[in-house]
Amino acid sequence: MKTLTILYIGRNQEITDTMNRLLNAREEWKGITTCLEEEALVMVKDIPIDLVLLGNGISAAAEEKLRADLIRIRPALKIIQHYGGGSGLLYSEIMTAIA
C-alpha cells in the first residue's frame, strides 16, 4: 500500500502539533504540518504531497489565495477544509477526499 502524504496548514501551533501526531499515528499516512503559508508552498513544490488539509483560523481571503497558489504549483492537488473533531472524523475526511 502506498503511503499517503498529507500536509496540514493551520494557524494555531498547538492544534498543528496535535494534527502532526494524529496524521503520523497511522502507518499508511505521512503527516507534514506548518503554520506558515510560505513554508507550505515550498513543501508542495519539493515534496510529493497527496492531500492538503486547511485548518481553522485561515481567513476566507487568505484561504482563497492559498488555494490558488497551491493549485498553480500542483494543479491536480486535492485540498480540503479540516473542521476539527476526533481522529474518526479526520480519518473520514481524508478517506472521502482520496476516494
PDB file of C-alpha atoms in Angstrom:
ATOM      1  CA  MET A   1       0.000   0.000   0.000  1.00  0.00           C
ATOM      2  CA  LYS A   2       1.275   3.456  -0.930  1.00  0.00           C
ATOM      3  CA  THR A   3       1.868   5.882   1.900  1.00  0.00           C
ATOM      4  CA  LEU A   4      -0.402   8.917   1.668  1.00  0.00           C
ATOM      5  CA  THR A   5       1.486  12.163   2.270  1.00  0.00           C
ATOM      6  CA  ILE A   6      -0.763  14.761   3.894  1.00  0.00           C
ATOM      7  CA  LEU A   7       0.097  18.410   4.517  1.00  0.00           C
ATOM      8  CA  TYR A   8      -1.825  20.208   7.259  1.00  0.00           C
ATOM      9  CA  ILE A   9      -1.746  24.009   7.239  1.00  0.00           C
ATOM     10  CA  GLY A  10      -3.054  25.656  10.387  1.00  0.00           C
ATOM     11  CA  ARG A  11      -2.826  28.866  12.365  1.00  0.00           C
ATOM     12  CA  ASN A  12      -2.618  27.530  15.923  1.00  0.00           C
ATOM     13  CA  GLN A  13       0.681  25.835  16.801  1.00  0.00           C
ATOM     14  CA  GLU A  14      -0.837  23.576  19.480  1.00  0.00           C
ATOM     15  CA  ILE A  15      -3.520  22.297  17.109  1.00  0.00           C
ATOM     16  CA  THR A  16      -0.918  21.916  14.367  1.00  0.00           C
ATOM     17  CA  ASP A  17       1.237  19.828  16.721  1.00  0.00           C
ATOM     18  CA  THR A  18      -1.782  17.644  17.542  1.00  0.00           C
ATOM     19  CA  MET A  19      -2.532  17.204  13.839  1.00  0.00           C
ATOM     20  CA  ASN A  20       1.074  16.162  13.258  1.00  0.00           C
ATOM     21  CA  ARG A  21       0.707  13.487  15.927  1.00  0.00           C
ATOM     22  CA  LEU A  22      -2.650  12.259  14.567  1.00  0.00           C
ATOM     23  CA  LEU A  23      -1.515  12.153  10.952  1.00  0.00           C
ATOM     24  CA  ASN A  24       1.658  10.264  11.797  1.00  0.00           C
ATOM     25  CA  ALA A  25      -0.100   7.790  14.096  1.00  0.00           C
ATOM     26  CA  ARG A  26      -1.354   5.818  11.098  1.00  0.00           C
ATOM     27  CA  GLU A  27       1.183   3.619   9.347  1.00  0.00           C
ATOM     28  CA  GLU A  28      -0.287   4.381   5.921  1.00  0.00           C
ATOM     29  CA  TRP A  29      -0.056   8.182   6.346  1.00  0.00           C
ATOM     30  CA  LYS A  30       2.879  10.558   6.453  1.00  0.00           C
ATOM     31  CA  GLY A  31       1.852  13.851   8.017  1.00  0.00           C
ATOM     32  CA  ILE A  32       3.632  17.145   7.490  1.00  0.00           C
ATOM     33  CA  THR A  33       2.414  20.276   9.244  1.00  0.00           C
ATOM     34  CA  THR A  34       3.060  24.004   9.194  1.00  0.00           C
ATOM     35  CA  CYS A  35       1.567  27.284  10.343  1.00  0.00           C
ATOM     36  CA  LEU A  36       3.264  29.268   7.574  1.00  0.00           C
ATOM     37  CA  GLU A  37       1.801  29.624   4.100  1.00  0.00           C
ATOM     38  CA  GLU A  38       5.199  30.317   2.520  1.00  0.00           C
ATOM     39  CA  GLU A  39       6.595  27.121   4.029  1.00  0.00           C
ATOM     40  CA  ALA A  40       3.578  25.174   2.755  1.00  0.00           C
ATOM     41  CA  LEU A  41       4.156  26.409  -0.797  1.00  0.00           C
ATOM     42  CA  VAL A  42       7.800  25.298  -0.679  1.00  0.00           C
ATOM     43  CA  MET A  43       6.743  21.896   0.666  1.00  0.00           C
ATOM     44  CA  VAL A  44       4.241  21.419  -2.169  1.00  0.00           C
ATOM     45  CA  LYS A  45       6.978  22.255  -4.683  1.00  0.00           C
ATOM     46  CA  ASP A  46       9.539  19.919  -3.106  1.00  0.00           C
ATOM     47  CA  ILE A  47       7.547  17.003  -1.658  1.00  0.00           C
ATOM     48  CA  PRO A  48       5.054  14.737  -3.469  1.00  0.00           C
ATOM     49  CA  ILE A  49       2.038  15.663  -1.337  1.00  0.00           C
ATOM     50  CA  ASP A  50      -1.218  13.815  -1.986  1.00  0.00           C
ATOM     51  CA  LEU A  51      -3.627  15.904   0.079  1.00  0.00           C
ATOM     52  CA  VAL A  52      -3.692  19.281   1.818  1.00  0.00           C
ATOM     53  CA  LEU A  53      -5.827  19.895   4.895  1.00  0.00           C
ATOM     54  CA  LEU A  54      -6.599  23.515   5.714  1.00  0.00           C
ATOM     55  CA  GLY A  55      -7.167  24.135   9.401  1.00  0.00           C
ATOM     56  CA  ASN A  56      -9.402  26.622  11.166  1.00  0.00           C
ATOM     57  CA  GLY A  57      -8.290  30.202  11.601  1.00  0.00           C
ATOM     58  CA  ILE A  58      -7.364  30.872   7.987  1.00  0.00           C
ATOM     59  CA  SER A  59      -9.388  33.840   6.767  1.00  0.00           C
ATOM     60  CA  ALA A  60     -11.527  33.447   3.659  1.00  0.00           C
ATOM     61  CA  ALA A  61      -9.277  35.795   1.667  1.00  0.00           C
ATOM     62  CA  ALA A  62      -6.102  34.011   2.808  1.00  0.00           C
ATOM     63  CA  GLU A  63      -7.640  30.620   2.035  1.00  0.00           C
ATOM     64  CA  GLU A  64      -8.657  31.710  -1.462  1.00  0.00           C
ATOM     65  CA  LYS A  65      -5.123  32.951  -2.203  1.00  0.00           C
ATOM     66  CA  LEU A  66      -3.518  29.874  -0.649  1.00  0.00           C
ATOM     67  CA  ARG A  67      -5.700  27.509  -2.671  1.00  0.00           C
ATOM     68  CA  ALA A  68      -4.870  29.394  -5.884  1.00  0.00           C
ATOM     69  CA  ASP A  69      -1.133  29.317  -5.106  1.00  0.00           C
ATOM     70  CA  LEU A  70      -1.193  25.592  -4.273  1.00  0.00           C
ATOM     71  CA  ILE A  71      -3.143  24.725  -7.439  1.00  0.00           C
ATOM     72  CA  ARG A  72      -0.781  26.832  -9.535  1.00  0.00           C
ATOM     73  CA  ILE A  73       2.135  24.757  -8.228  1.00  0.00           C
ATOM     74  CA  ARG A  74       0.359  21.395  -8.495  1.00  0.00           C
ATOM     75  CA  PRO A  75      -2.912  21.584 -10.480  1.00  0.00           C
ATOM     76  CA  ALA A  76      -4.232  18.138  -9.500  1.00  0.00           C
ATOM     77  CA  LEU A  77      -3.630  18.628  -5.750  1.00  0.00           C
ATOM     78  CA  LYS A  78      -6.581  17.756  -3.531  1.00  0.00           C
ATOM     79  CA  ILE A  79      -7.293  20.425  -0.911  1.00  0.00           C
ATOM     80  CA  ILE A  80      -9.959  20.131   1.771  1.00  0.00           C
ATOM     81  CA  GLN A  81     -11.024  22.084   4.825  1.00  0.00           C
ATOM     82  CA  HIS A  82     -10.454  20.241   8.112  1.00  0.00           C
ATOM     83  CA  TYR A  83     -13.006  21.327  10.682  1.00  0.00           C
ATOM     84  CA  GLY A  84     -11.537  19.604  13.718  1.00  0.00           C
ATOM     85  CA  GLY A  85     -13.018  16.849  15.779  1.00  0.00           C
ATOM     86  CA  GLY A  86     -11.710  13.463  16.753  1.00  0.00           C
ATOM     87  CA  SER A  87      -9.453  11.124  14.847  1.00  0.00           C
ATOM     88  CA  GLY A  88     -12.502   9.259  13.473  1.00  0.00           C
ATOM     89  CA  LEU A  89     -13.727  12.421  11.742  1.00  0.00           C
ATOM     90  CA  LEU A  90     -10.224  13.119  10.443  1.00  0.00           C
ATOM     91  CA  TYR A  91      -9.991   9.608   9.004  1.00  0.00           C
ATOM     92  CA  SER A  92     -13.397  10.010   7.344  1.00  0.00           C
ATOM     93  CA  GLU A  93     -12.483  13.401   5.837  1.00  0.00           C
ATOM     94  CA  ILE A  94      -9.242  12.026   4.401  1.00  0.00           C
ATOM     95  CA  MET A  95     -10.709   8.810   3.049  1.00  0.00           C
ATOM     96  CA  THR A  96     -13.580  10.700   1.414  1.00  0.00           C
ATOM     97  CA  ALA A  97     -11.140  13.167  -0.186  1.00  0.00           C
ATOM     98  CA  ILE A  98      -8.940  10.473  -1.722  1.00  0.00           C
ATOM     99  CA  ALA A  99     -11.791   8.220  -2.893  1.00  0.00           C
TER     100      ALA A  99
END
